[in-house]
C-alpha positions in Angstrom: 24.0 17.8 -62.6 27.7 17.8 -63.1 29.0 21.4 -63.7 30.8 22.1 -67.0 34.5 22.5 -66.9 36.4 24.8 -69.3 40.1 25.4 -69.8 41.6 28.6 -70.9 45.2 28.7 -71.9 46.5 32.3 -71.8 49.7 34.0 -72.9 50.9 37.5 -73.4 54.1 38.8 -74.9 55.9 42.0 -76.0 58.8 42.5 -78.3 60.7 44.8 -76.1 59.4 45.5 -72.6 57.5 47.7 -73.2 57.1 47.2 -76.9 54.6 45.9 -79.4 52.5 43.5 -77.4 49.7 41.0 -77.9 47.6 38.6 -75.8 46.4 35.2 -76.7 44.1 32.6 -75.4 42.6 29.2 -76.3 39.3 28.1 -74.8 38.3 24.5 -74.7 35.7 22.4 -72.9 32.1 21.6 -72.6 30.4 21.3 -76.0 32.3 24.3 -77.4 34.5 24.1 -80.5 37.9 25.4 -79.5 38.3 29.2 -79.7 41.8 30.5 -80.6 42.2 34.3 -80.2 45.1 36.7 -80.4 44.7 40.4 -79.9 47.3 43.1 -80.7 47.6 45.6 -77.9 50.0 48.2 -79.3 52.9 49.2 -77.0 52.6 47.5 -73.6 54.6 45.5 -71.1 54.7 41.7 -71.1 52.9 41.7 -67.7 50.1 43.8 -69.1 49.7 41.5 -72.0 49.6 38.4 -69.7 46.8 39.9 -67.5 44.9 41.1 -70.6 44.9 37.6 -72.0 43.3 36.2 -68.8 40.7 38.9 -68.7 39.8 38.6 -72.3 39.6 34.8 -72.1 37.2 34.9 -69.2 35.1 37.6 -70.8 34.9 35.7 -74.1 33.9 32.5 -72.3 31.1 34.3 -70.5 29.9 35.9 -73.8 29.9 32.5 -75.5 28.1 30.7 -72.7 25.7 33.4 -71.6 25.5 34.7 -68.1 23.4 31.8 -66.7 25.6 29.0 -68.0 28.8 30.9 -67.0 27.5 31.2 -63.4 27.4 27.4 -63.3 30.8 26.8 -65.0 34.1 26.0 -63.5 37.2 27.3 -65.3 40.9 26.4 -65.2 43.1 29.2 -66.4 46.5 27.9 -67.4 49.3 30.4 -67.8 53.1 30.3 -68.2 53.3 33.6 -66.3 54.5 32.8 -62.8 54.0 36.4 -61.8 50.3 36.5 -62.9 49.5 33.1 -61.3 51.2 33.9 -58.0 49.6 37.4 -57.8 46.1 36.1 -58.5 46.6 33.2 -56.0 47.7 35.7 -53.3 51.3 34.5 -53.1 52.8 37.8 -54.4 51.5 41.3 -53.8 50.5 43.5 -56.8 52.7 46.6 -56.5 52.5 48.1 -60.0 49.6 50.6 -60.4 48.7 49.4 -63.9 48.7 45.8 -62.8 46.6 46.7 -59.8 43.8 47.9 -62.1 44.1 44.8 -64.3 44.1 42.6 -61.2 40.8 44.2 -60.2 39.4 43.6 -63.7 40.5 40.0 -63.5 39.0 39.6 -60.0 35.7 41.0 -61.3 35.7 38.7 -64.4 36.2 35.7 -62.1 33.0 36.5 -60.3 30.9 35.5 -63.3 31.7 31.8 -62.9 31.1 29.2 -60.3 34.8 28.8 -59.8 38.0 29.9 -61.5 41.5 28.4 -60.7 44.8 29.7 -61.9 47.6 27.2 -62.6 51.2 27.9 -63.7 52.4 25.7 -66.5 55.6 25.4 -68.4 56.0 27.4 -71.6 56.1 24.2 -73.7 52.6 23.3 -72.4 51.2 26.6 -73.7 52.2 26.5 -77.3 48.7 27.2 -78.8 48.2 30.4 -76.8 51.8 31.5 -77.6 51.1 30.9 -81.3 48.1 33.2 -81.1 50.2 35.9 -79.4 52.8 35.7 -82.2 50.2 35.7 -85.0 48.6 38.9 -83.6 52.1 40.5 -83.2 53.1 39.6 -86.7 49.8 40.8 -88.2 49.5 43.8 -85.8 45.8 43.1 -85.5 43.4 40.7 -83.8 43.3 37.2 -85.1 40.4 34.8 -84.2 40.0 31.3 -85.4 36.8 30.5 -83.5 34.3 28.3 -85.2 31.0 29.5 -83.9 
């Protein structure tokens, strides 16, 4: 059996740093209808928003698939946050106390899947996730366009 492959595009942003912040993700793959989600976070830093997007995306995928299917799934997380990707891939150390906690949450969320890779992409390759961040920021609430 070929394992299912899913892609999660993640993004986070704040207007001011810290300032009003939101996280966004887009999940695609397998037989899923695409899930577009943006979550308003209140006042946070950009880096907190980036980490939160990755955590929420992995948690949502696990919830949608169920624990058994998630444990067999391979996930590609695509992010335009060079800091996040390099920290998660072990190229940079995590020094900030808040990010250390989020790093551990992200590490734990990864354990629910057969494999999770993190790849840095250019901002223009991440427009759908960025759009979800901006929709949540503009509305100052969670926006979710999942179909199912």
